[in-house]
Amino acid sequence: MLDRPHQTPEAPTRDERALSRALSGQHFIGGRFVPARSGKTFAVHNPATGEKVAEAAEGDAADVDAAVTNAATAQKAWARMPSRKRGALVAQCAGLIRAHVEELARLIALETGKALRTESRVEANTVADILEFYGGLGSELKGESVPFAPDVLSVTVREPLGVVGAIIPWNVPMLLMALKIAPALVAGNTVVVKSAEEAPLTVLRICELMGRILPAGCFNMLSGFGPECGAPLVSHPKVRKITFTGSAEVGRIVSKTAADKLIPVTLELGGKSPMIVFADCDFAKTVAGAITSMRFTRQGQSCTAASRIYVERPIFDAFVAALAEKVDAMVMGDPLDEKTDIGTIISREQFDKVQRYIDEGLATAGATGRACSAMPADPALKKGLFICPHIFTGLGHDSRLVQEEIFGPVTCVFPFDDAEAVLQAANDSEYGLAASVWTNNLRVAMAFAHRLEAGLVQINQNLVVQANLSYGGVKSSGLGKEASLEAMLEHFMHKKTIMVNYQ
Ligand code: ADP
Ligand code: MG
């Protein structure tokens, strides 16, 4: 526990270390900072240096109950507010986030090791975009009129679900949180977020900022561990909807509890996304596209990372060489340095896991793993969780590196000769989140777009999630969609039928 009065700066700050200390030891419940009921905290580290940057409140069932009770009380008045006004308030939050983009970007770089220029600033701006997008949809919560009988008016109206529990991961925590809280709030729900134990600070600051605009209790934030804090949130009787982003393993646990309670759940889980490159593609654009697709700037820590790349044989060697050369030229280093392209892995646990996959790949007979980019030379970073991006060739399709989600800077490249065979290989995965196809042949591109088992297929590009485009996977990649108007209407509201007999 910290023995100093709690104070965060009113104005945007560029001192991310002071801000992280000021955010220490707190949940945000009912519009104010409160410590964990138990008084417990846990350490938050900067993965680039190993230094401790904060202590986060360690939430448990008592904190969950306090947050949910506050959210349930606030929800009644929030749901009665005209929906356009709710949207306007959420849009106003977008403005406040915009004013704090630099601060939020520095803070997320500090706690996650994501490079400021290539990742962190982009994420902070996207949060504002998402809040703006949903803020404008307050008037779109429309129902229908339903023909039934003369002298009977039958209509549907959409109503909020109540208190939404949102559980988020550490890779793009503020963006993924925005995808949940913005539609939930505009729809008239109130929210309790459980942040990821590796990245509790930036989302807490966002919660505090939004608390200056939203009524107390609408948006509450708890930090803590999965079984101790996440599980009681899912099982709390007043939580009427769960939206979860994380591993397929935990997604299944969350889904079982939600099934027992008979409440709806949205799950955004893992991926093992294929990128299919035909020989007639625009070569330079596609090599650059592979860098973006693999999310190398985020150390591959993305569920949509193109961790399987299939390249038509005539250009296979040239493609692998060009890709390796380009990744080699990327600068790995201090996440807060503007020159840095690639930051760190999030945690020691993930670092060890990724390293085990790399070691296994390197030990596989017939396989080659090319390590690209150089380790940072700065002695201040010697304890940093840096891993060189690896490009593997020569692996069998049944290798763990090809079938399992590594969530690190590791991609496996395969040559192919036959379009039908590569389509089958691409679909030979437990996951079905995203896919991309690179070709100038429209007929081939569209055939693949229709036949790939994925929630999102992109041709000649591979962007991250965008506000307004439905996002979500099939197979073990999840249930339900996020990011669009439909996602808000279908996943954060229910439809009530009202019939009026005026005969
Ligand atoms: P990762 O392995 O990448 O950390 P997880 O699925 O373990 O992904 O974590 C995603 C989120 O789910 C985190 O906020 C974590 O604390 C939470 N979580 C983990 N276990 C549980 C659980 N049993 N119930 C609810 N939430 C959990
Ligand atoms: Mg975990």
Coordinates of C-alpha atoms and ligand atoms in Angstrom, one line a residue:
M1 CA 0.0 0.0 0.0
L2 CA 1.1 3.5 -0.7
D3 CA 1.1 5.9 2.1
R4 CA 0.7 9.2 0.2
P5 CA -2.5 11.1 -0.7
H6 CA -3.8 10.2 -4.1
Q7 CA -3.3 12.8 -6.7
T8 CA -3.3 12.7 -10.5
P9 CA -2.6 15.7 -12.7
E10 CA -5.6 17.7 -14.1
A11 CA -3.8 18.7 -17.3
P12 CA -2.1 16.3 -19.8
T13 CA 1.4 15.4 -18.6
R14 CA 4.5 14.2 -20.4
D15 CA 5.9 12.7 -17.2
E16 CA 4.7 9.1 -17.6
R17 CA 6.7 7.9 -14.5
A18 CA 5.1 10.4 -12.2
L19 CA 1.6 9.6 -13.7
S20 CA 2.1 5.9 -13.2
R21 CA 3.0 6.5 -9.5
A22 CA 0.0 8.7 -9.1
L23 CA -2.3 6.0 -10.5
S24 CA -0.9 3.4 -8.1
G25 CA -3.0 1.4 -5.7
Q26 CA -6.4 2.5 -7.0
H27 CA -9.6 1.1 -8.6
F28 CA -12.1 3.6 -10.0
I29 CA -15.5 3.0 -8.6
G30 CA -18.6 5.3 -8.5
G31 CA -16.7 8.2 -9.9
R32 CA -13.6 8.2 -7.6
F33 CA -10.4 6.4 -6.9
V34 CA -10.6 3.8 -4.1
P35 CA -8.0 1.3 -3.0
A36 CA -8.7 -2.5 -3.0
R37 CA -10.9 -3.5 0.0
S38 CA -8.2 -5.9 1.0
G39 CA -5.5 -3.2 0.8
K40 CA -3.5 -5.5 -1.5
T41 CA -1.5 -4.3 -4.5
F42 CA 0.7 -5.9 -7.1
A43 CA 3.7 -4.5 -9.1
V44 CA 3.6 -3.2 -12.6
H45 CA 6.9 -3.3 -14.5
N46 CA 8.4 -1.5 -17.5
P47 CA 9.3 -4.4 -19.8
A48 CA 12.0 -2.4 -21.5
T49 CA 14.1 -2.0 -18.3
G50 CA 12.6 -4.3 -15.7
E51 CA 12.0 -1.3 -13.4
K52 CA 8.8 -1.2 -11.2
V53 CA 6.7 1.7 -12.3
A54 CA 3.6 1.3 -10.2
E55 CA 1.7 -0.8 -7.7
A56 CA -1.8 -1.6 -9.0
A57 CA -4.8 -2.3 -6.7
E58 CA -5.4 -6.1 -6.5
G59 CA -9.1 -6.5 -6.8
D60 CA -11.2 -9.4 -5.5
A61 CA -14.9 -10.3 -5.1
A62 CA -15.5 -7.5 -2.6
D63 CA -14.2 -4.9 -5.0
V64 CA -16.2 -6.4 -7.8
D65 CA -19.4 -6.2 -5.7
A66 CA -18.8 -2.5 -4.9
A67 CA -18.2 -1.7 -8.6
V68 CA -21.1 -3.6 -9.9
T69 CA -23.4 -2.2 -7.2
N70 CA -22.4 1.4 -8.2
A71 CA -22.8 0.5 -11.9
A72 CA -26.3 -0.9 -11.3
T73 CA -27.4 2.2 -9.4
A74 CA -26.0 4.5 -12.1
Q75 CA -27.6 2.5 -14.9
K76 CA -31.2 3.5 -14.1
A77 CA -30.7 7.2 -14.6
W78 CA -28.2 6.6 -17.5
A79 CA -30.7 4.5 -19.4
R80 CA -33.4 7.2 -19.0
M81 CA -31.2 9.9 -20.5
P82 CA -32.1 10.5 -24.2
S83 CA -29.7 8.3 -26.2
R84 CA -28.5 11.1 -28.4
K85 CA -27.4 12.9 -25.2
R86 CA -25.5 9.8 -24.1
G87 CA -23.8 9.7 -27.4
A88 CA -22.9 13.4 -27.1
L89 CA -21.3 12.7 -23.8
V90 CA -19.3 9.8 -25.2
A91 CA -18.2 12.0 -28.1
Q92 CA -17.1 14.7 -25.6
C93 CA -15.0 12.0 -24.0
A94 CA -13.3 11.5 -27.4
G95 CA -12.3 15.2 -27.3
L96 CA -10.7 14.8 -23.9
I97 CA -8.8 11.7 -25.0
R98 CA -7.6 13.6 -28.1
A99 CA -6.2 16.3 -25.8
H100 CA -4.4 13.5 -23.9
V101 CA -3.1 11.4 -26.8
E102 CA 0.6 12.2 -26.1
E103 CA 0.2 11.5 -22.4
L104 CA -1.7 8.2 -22.9
A105 CA 0.8 7.1 -25.6
R106 CA 3.7 7.6 -23.3
L107 CA 2.0 5.9 -20.4
I108 CA 1.1 2.8 -22.5
A109 CA 4.6 2.7 -23.9
L110 CA 6.0 2.7 -20.4
E111 CA 3.8 -0.1 -19.1
T112 CA 3.6 -2.4 -22.2
G113 CA 6.9 -1.7 -24.0
K114 CA 5.1 -0.8 -27.2
A115 CA 7.0 1.7 -29.4
L116 CA 5.7 5.2 -29.2
R117 CA 5.8 6.2 -32.8
T118 CA 4.7 3.0 -34.5
E119 CA 2.2 1.7 -32.0
S120 CA 1.4 3.6 -28.8
R121 CA 0.4 6.9 -30.4
V122 CA -1.6 5.1 -33.1
E123 CA -3.5 3.3 -30.4
A124 CA -4.3 6.4 -28.4
N125 CA -5.7 8.2 -31.5
T126 CA -7.8 5.1 -32.4
V127 CA -9.4 5.2 -28.9
A128 CA -10.6 8.8 -29.7
D129 CA -11.8 7.6 -33.2
I130 CA -13.9 4.8 -31.7
L131 CA -15.5 7.0 -29.0
E132 CA -16.3 9.6 -31.7
F133 CA -17.8 7.0 -34.0
Y134 CA -20.1 5.5 -31.4
G135 CA -20.8 8.9 -29.9
G136 CA -22.4 9.8 -33.2
L137 CA -24.7 6.8 -33.2
G138 CA -26.9 7.8 -30.2
S139 CA -29.9 8.4 -32.5
E140 CA -29.5 5.1 -34.3
L141 CA -30.9 2.8 -31.6
K142 CA -34.0 2.2 -33.8
G143 CA -36.5 -0.6 -33.6
E144 CA -39.1 -1.6 -36.3
S145 CA -42.8 -1.5 -36.9
V146 CA -44.1 -5.1 -37.5
P147 CA -47.3 -5.8 -39.5
F148 CA -49.6 -7.9 -37.3
A149 CA -53.3 -7.0 -37.7
P150 CA -55.4 -4.0 -38.5
D151 CA -56.0 -1.9 -35.4
V152 CA -53.0 -3.3 -33.7
L153 CA -49.7 -1.4 -33.8
S154 CA -46.8 -3.7 -33.2
V155 CA -43.3 -2.2 -32.8
T156 CA -40.0 -3.2 -31.4
V157 CA -37.9 -1.0 -29.2
R158 CA -34.2 -1.6 -28.2
E159 CA -33.3 -1.5 -24.6
P160 CA -30.0 -1.7 -22.8
L161 CA -29.0 -4.9 -21.0
G162 CA -28.0 -3.4 -17.7
V163 CA -24.5 -3.7 -16.2
V164 CA -21.9 -4.9 -18.7
G165 CA -18.7 -6.7 -17.4
A166 CA -15.8 -6.1 -19.8
I167 CA -12.5 -8.1 -19.5
I168 CA -9.6 -6.9 -21.5
P169 CA -6.1 -8.1 -22.4
W170 CA -2.8 -6.3 -22.4
N171 CA -1.8 -6.1 -26.1
V172 CA -3.9 -3.1 -27.2
P173 CA -5.7 -2.5 -23.9
M174 CA -7.1 0.9 -24.5
L175 CA -8.3 0.3 -28.0
L176 CA -10.0 -3.0 -27.1
M177 CA -11.5 -1.4 -24.1
A178 CA -12.9 1.4 -26.2
L179 CA -14.5 -1.1 -28.6
K180 CA -16.4 -2.4 -25.5
I181 CA -17.2 0.6 -23.4
A182 CA -18.2 3.0 -26.2
P183 CA -21.1 0.9 -27.6
A184 CA -22.1 -0.3 -24.2
L185 CA -22.5 3.2 -22.8
V186 CA -24.2 4.7 -25.8
A187 CA -26.7 1.8 -25.7
G188 CA -27.6 2.8 -22.1
N189 CA -25.6 0.2 -20.2
T190 CA -23.1 1.0 -17.5
V191 CA -19.8 -0.8 -17.4
V192 CA -17.3 -2.5 -15.0
V193 CA -14.0 -3.1 -16.7
K194 CA -11.4 -5.6 -15.4
S195 CA -8.0 -4.6 -16.8
A196 CA -5.2 -6.9 -17.6
E197 CA -2.7 -7.5 -14.8
E198 CA 0.2 -6.6 -17.2
A199 CA -1.3 -3.2 -18.3
P200 CA -3.6 -1.6 -15.7
L201 CA -2.4 2.0 -15.8
T202 CA -3.4 3.7 -19.1
V203 CA -6.9 2.3 -19.1
L204 CA -7.3 3.5 -15.5
R205 CA -6.3 7.0 -16.6
I206 CA -8.8 6.9 -19.4
C207 CA -11.5 5.9 -16.9
E208 CA -10.6 8.8 -14.7
L209 CA -10.7 11.2 -17.7
M210 CA -14.0 10.0 -18.8
G211 CA -15.2 10.3 -15.2
R212 CA -14.9 14.0 -15.6
I213 CA -17.7 13.9 -18.2
L214 CA -19.8 10.8 -17.5
P215 CA -22.1 10.6 -14.4
A216 CA -20.5 8.7 -11.5
G217 CA -20.8 5.0 -11.6
C218 CA -21.3 4.7 -15.4
F219 CA -17.8 3.5 -16.0
N220 CA -15.9 1.7 -13.3
M221 CA -12.4 0.1 -13.5
L222 CA -10.9 -2.7 -11.4
S223 CA -7.4 -4.1 -11.7
G224 CA -6.5 -7.6 -10.5
F225 CA -5.9 -11.1 -11.6
G226 CA -8.1 -13.3 -13.7
P227 CA -9.4 -16.0 -11.2
E228 CA -9.6 -13.6 -8.2
C229 CA -11.1 -10.5 -9.9
G230 CA -12.2 -11.5 -13.5
A231 CA -14.1 -14.6 -12.5
P232 CA -16.3 -12.9 -9.7
L233 CA -17.1 -10.2 -12.3
V234 CA -18.4 -12.8 -14.7
S235 CA -20.4 -14.6 -12.0
H236 CA -21.8 -11.5 -10.3
P237 CA -25.7 -11.8 -10.4
K238 CA -26.1 -8.1 -11.4
V239 CA -23.8 -8.4 -14.4
R240 CA -26.1 -9.0 -17.4
K241 CA -23.6 -9.2 -20.2
I242 CA -20.0 -10.1 -20.6
T243 CA -17.7 -8.9 -23.3
F244 CA -14.2 -10.6 -23.2
T245 CA -11.1 -10.3 -25.2
G246 CA -8.2 -12.8 -24.4
S247 CA -7.2 -16.3 -24.8
A248 CA -9.4 -19.1 -26.1
E249 CA -8.7 -21.1 -22.9
V250 CA -10.1 -18.3 -20.6
G251 CA -12.8 -17.5 -23.2
R252 CA -14.2 -21.0 -22.7
I253 CA -14.2 -20.6 -18.9
V254 CA -16.0 -17.2 -19.1
S255 CA -18.5 -18.6 -21.6
K256 CA -19.4 -21.5 -19.2
T257 CA -20.1 -19.2 -16.3
A258 CA -22.2 -16.9 -18.6
A259 CA -24.1 -20.0 -19.8
D260 CA -25.0 -20.9 -16.2
K261 CA -26.3 -17.4 -15.7
L262 CA -28.0 -17.4 -19.1
I263 CA -26.5 -14.1 -20.0
P264 CA -25.1 -13.2 -23.4
V265 CA -21.4 -13.1 -24.0
T266 CA -19.1 -11.7 -26.7
L267 CA -15.8 -13.4 -27.1
E268 CA -12.8 -12.1 -29.1
L269 CA -10.2 -14.8 -28.8
G270 CA -7.0 -15.9 -30.6
G271 CA -6.0 -16.2 -34.2
K272 CA -3.5 -17.8 -36.5
S273 CA -4.1 -15.6 -39.5
P274 CA -3.0 -16.7 -43.0
M275 CA -1.6 -14.3 -45.6
I276 CA -1.7 -15.7 -49.1
V277 CA 0.6 -14.2 -51.7
F278 CA 0.2 -14.9 -55.4
A279 CA 3.1 -14.4 -57.9
D280 CA 1.2 -11.7 -59.7
C281 CA 0.9 -9.5 -56.7
D282 CA 2.5 -6.0 -56.5
F283 CA 5.8 -7.3 -55.0
A284 CA 7.0 -4.3 -53.1
K285 CA 3.6 -3.4 -51.7
T286 CA 3.1 -7.0 -50.6
V287 CA 6.5 -7.3 -48.8
A288 CA 5.6 -4.0 -47.0
G289 CA 2.2 -5.5 -46.4
A290 CA 3.7 -8.5 -44.7
I291 CA 5.5 -6.3 -42.2
T292 CA 2.2 -4.6 -41.3
S293 CA 0.2 -7.9 -41.5
M294 CA 2.6 -9.6 -39.0
R295 CA 2.4 -6.5 -36.7
F296 CA 6.1 -6.7 -36.3
T297 CA 6.1 -3.2 -34.7
R298 CA 4.1 -4.7 -31.9
Q299 CA 6.4 -7.7 -31.6
G300 CA 3.6 -9.8 -33.3
Q301 CA 1.5 -9.4 -30.1
S302 CA -1.8 -9.3 -32.1
C303 CA -4.6 -11.8 -32.6
T304 CA -4.7 -10.8 -36.3
A305 CA -0.9 -11.2 -36.9
A306 CA -0.1 -12.9 -40.2
S307 CA 1.7 -15.7 -38.5
R308 CA 1.3 -18.0 -41.5
I309 CA 2.5 -16.6 -44.9
Y310 CA 1.9 -18.7 -48.0
V311 CA 3.8 -17.5 -51.1
E312 CA 3.4 -18.9 -54.6
R313 CA 6.6 -20.7 -55.5
P314 CA 8.0 -18.6 -58.4
I315 CA 8.5 -15.6 -56.0
F316 CA 9.0 -17.6 -52.7
D317 CA 12.8 -17.2 -52.4
A318 CA 12.8 -13.5 -53.4
F319 CA 9.9 -12.8 -51.1
V320 CA 11.5 -14.4 -48.0
A321 CA 14.8 -12.5 -48.8
A322 CA 13.0 -9.2 -49.3
L323 CA 10.9 -9.6 -46.1
A324 CA 14.0 -10.6 -44.0
E325 CA 15.9 -7.6 -45.4
K326 CA 13.1 -5.2 -44.5
V327 CA 12.6 -6.6 -41.0
D328 CA 16.4 -6.4 -40.5
A329 CA 16.3 -2.7 -41.2
M330 CA 13.7 -2.1 -38.4
V331 CA 15.1 -0.5 -35.2
M332 CA 14.4 -2.4 -32.0
G333 CA 14.9 -0.3 -28.9
D334 CA 13.6 2.1 -26.2
P335 CA 9.8 2.2 -26.7
L336 CA 9.8 5.9 -25.8
D337 CA 12.4 6.8 -28.4
E338 CA 10.9 8.3 -31.6
K339 CA 13.5 6.4 -33.7
T340 CA 12.3 3.0 -32.4
D341 CA 10.2 0.8 -34.7
I342 CA 9.9 -2.3 -32.5
G343 CA 9.5 -2.3 -28.7
T344 CA 9.4 -5.2 -26.2
I345 CA 7.5 -8.3 -25.3
I346 CA 5.0 -7.6 -22.5
S347 CA 6.2 -9.8 -19.7
R348 CA 8.8 -12.4 -18.7
E349 CA 6.1 -15.1 -18.9
Q350 CA 5.3 -14.3 -22.5
F351 CA 9.0 -13.8 -23.3
D352 CA 9.8 -17.3 -22.1
K353 CA 6.8 -18.7 -24.0
V354 CA 7.8 -17.1 -27.3
Q355 CA 11.5 -18.1 -26.8
R356 CA 10.4 -21.7 -26.3
Y357 CA 8.6 -21.7 -29.7
I358 CA 11.7 -20.1 -31.4
D359 CA 14.0 -22.7 -29.8
E360 CA 11.7 -25.5 -30.9
G361 CA 11.6 -24.1 -34.5
L362 CA 15.4 -23.8 -34.6
A363 CA 15.8 -27.4 -33.4
T364 CA 13.4 -28.7 -36.1
A365 CA 15.2 -30.7 -38.8
G366 CA 14.9 -29.1 -42.2
A367 CA 13.6 -25.8 -40.8
T368 CA 15.4 -22.5 -40.9
G369 CA 14.7 -19.5 -38.6
R370 CA 16.1 -16.2 -39.7
A371 CA 16.6 -13.7 -36.8
C372 CA 16.1 -10.2 -38.0
S373 CA 16.7 -6.7 -36.6
A374 CA 19.5 -6.2 -34.0
M375 CA 19.2 -6.3 -30.2
P376 CA 19.4 -2.8 -28.7
A377 CA 22.9 -1.7 -27.8
D378 CA 21.9 0.7 -25.0
P379 CA 23.1 -0.8 -21.6
A380 CA 20.0 0.8 -19.9
L381 CA 17.9 -1.8 -21.9
K382 CA 20.0 -4.9 -21.1
K383 CA 17.2 -6.3 -18.9
G384 CA 14.6 -5.4 -21.5
L385 CA 12.3 -8.1 -22.9
F386 CA 13.5 -7.8 -26.5
I387 CA 13.2 -10.7 -28.9
C388 CA 14.5 -10.5 -32.5
P389 CA 11.7 -11.1 -35.0
H390 CA 12.0 -14.6 -36.6
I391 CA 11.0 -15.7 -40.0
F392 CA 10.8 -19.5 -40.3
T393 CA 10.8 -21.6 -43.5
G394 CA 10.8 -25.4 -43.9
L395 CA 8.4 -26.2 -41.1
G396 CA 5.8 -28.9 -41.4
H397 CA 2.2 -27.7 -41.3
D398 CA 1.6 -29.8 -38.2
S399 CA 4.4 -28.0 -36.3
R400 CA 3.2 -26.3 -33.1
L401 CA 4.7 -23.1 -34.5
V402 CA 2.2 -23.3 -37.4
Q403 CA -0.8 -24.5 -35.5
E404 CA -0.6 -22.6 -32.1
E405 CA -0.9 -18.9 -31.5
I406 CA 2.5 -17.7 -30.4
F407 CA 1.7 -14.1 -29.8
G408 CA 5.2 -13.0 -30.6
P409 CA 7.4 -11.9 -33.5
V410 CA 7.4 -15.2 -35.2
T411 CA 6.0 -16.0 -38.7
C412 CA 6.2 -19.2 -40.7
V413 CA 6.5 -18.9 -44.5
F414 CA 5.5 -21.7 -47.0
P415 CA 5.8 -22.0 -50.7
F416 CA 2.7 -23.2 -52.7
D417 CA 2.0 -24.4 -56.2
D418 CA -1.7 -25.0 -56.2
A419 CA -4.5 -22.5 -55.3
E420 CA -6.9 -25.2 -54.0
A421 CA -4.2 -26.8 -51.8
V422 CA -3.2 -23.4 -50.3
L423 CA -6.8 -22.6 -49.5
Q424 CA -7.1 -25.9 -47.6
A425 CA -3.8 -25.2 -45.8
A426 CA -5.0 -21.7 -44.9
N427 CA -8.3 -23.2 -43.5
D428 CA -6.4 -25.9 -41.6
S429 CA -6.4 -24.1 -38.3
E430 CA -8.4 -24.1 -35.1
Y431 CA -8.8 -20.4 -35.5
G432 CA -10.7 -18.2 -38.0
L433 CA -10.1 -14.5 -37.2
A434 CA -8.5 -12.7 -40.1
A435 CA -6.9 -13.5 -43.5
S436 CA -5.4 -11.6 -46.4
V437 CA -4.9 -12.3 -50.0
W438 CA -2.5 -10.5 -52.2
T439 CA -3.0 -10.7 -56.0
N440 CA -4.0 -8.6 -59.0
N441 CA -6.4 -11.3 -60.2
L442 CA -9.9 -10.2 -59.0
R443 CA -11.5 -13.6 -59.7
V444 CA -8.9 -15.4 -57.5
A445 CA -9.1 -12.8 -54.8
M446 CA -12.9 -13.0 -54.6
A447 CA -13.0 -16.8 -54.7
F448 CA -10.6 -16.8 -51.7
A449 CA -12.5 -14.0 -49.9
H450 CA -15.6 -16.2 -50.0
R451 CA -14.0 -19.5 -49.1
L452 CA -11.5 -18.5 -46.4
E453 CA -12.8 -19.4 -42.9
A454 CA -12.3 -16.1 -41.2
G455 CA -14.3 -13.2 -39.8
L456 CA -12.4 -10.6 -41.8
V457 CA -10.7 -11.1 -45.2
Q458 CA -8.7 -8.3 -46.8
I459 CA -7.4 -8.2 -50.3
N460 CA -4.1 -6.3 -50.9
Q461 CA -4.1 -4.8 -47.5
N462 CA -4.2 -5.9 -43.9
L463 CA -5.3 -3.2 -41.6
V464 CA -6.0 -3.5 -37.9
V465 CA -9.6 -3.2 -36.6
Q466 CA -11.4 -0.1 -37.8
A467 CA -14.4 1.7 -36.2
N468 CA -17.5 1.0 -38.4
L469 CA -16.4 -2.4 -39.8
S470 CA -17.6 -5.5 -38.0
Y471 CA -14.8 -7.4 -36.4
G472 CA -14.8 -10.9 -34.8
G473 CA -13.9 -14.4 -35.6
V474 CA -15.3 -17.9 -36.4
K475 CA -14.2 -21.3 -35.0
S476 CA -12.0 -20.9 -31.8
S477 CA -11.5 -17.2 -32.6
G478 CA -14.7 -16.2 -30.8
L479 CA -18.4 -15.3 -30.8
G480 CA -20.1 -12.1 -31.9
K481 CA -18.8 -8.9 -33.5
E482 CA -17.4 -5.7 -32.3
A483 CA -16.6 -2.2 -33.8
S484 CA -19.8 -1.6 -35.8
L485 CA -23.3 -0.2 -35.4
E486 CA -24.7 -3.7 -35.6
A487 CA -22.3 -4.8 -32.9
M488 CA -23.8 -2.2 -30.6
L489 CA -27.4 -3.1 -31.5
E490 CA -27.0 -6.8 -31.5
H491 CA -24.6 -7.3 -28.6
F492 CA -25.4 -4.5 -26.1
M493 CA -29.2 -4.2 -26.4
H494 CA -32.2 -6.5 -26.5
K495 CA -35.3 -5.9 -28.5
K496 CA -38.7 -5.6 -26.8
T497 CA -41.9 -6.0 -28.7
I498 CA -44.8 -3.7 -27.8
M499 CA -48.3 -4.2 -29.2
V500 CA -51.1 -1.7 -29.0
N501 CA -54.6 -2.8 -29.7
Y502 CA -56.5 0.4 -30.5
Q503 CA -59.7 -1.1 -31.9
Ligands
ADP1 P1 -3.2 -13.8 -21.8 O1 -2.9 -15.2 -21.7 O2 -2.8 -13.2 -23.1 O3 -2.9 -13.0 -20.6 P2 -5.8 -14.3 -20.8 O4 -7.0 -14.9 -21.5 O5 -5.1 -15.1 -19.8 O6 -4.8 -13.8 -22.0 O7 -6.2 -12.9 -20.2 C1 -7.1 -12.0 -20.7 C2 -7.9 -11.3 -19.6 O8 -8.7 -12.3 -18.9 C3 -7.1 -10.7 -18.5 O9 -7.7 -9.5 -18.0 C4 -7.1 -11.8 -17.4 O10 -6.8 -11.3 -16.1 C5 -8.5 -12.3 -17.5 N1 -8.7 -13.6 -17.0 C6 -7.8 -14.6 -16.8 N2 -8.4 -15.7 -16.3 C7 -9.7 -15.4 -16.0 C8 -10.8 -16.1 -15.5 N3 -10.7 -17.3 -15.0 N4 -12.0 -15.4 -15.4 C9 -12.1 -14.2 -15.9 N5 -11.1 -13.5 -16.4 C10 -9.9 -14.1 -16.5
MG2 MG -3.2 -15.5 -19.1

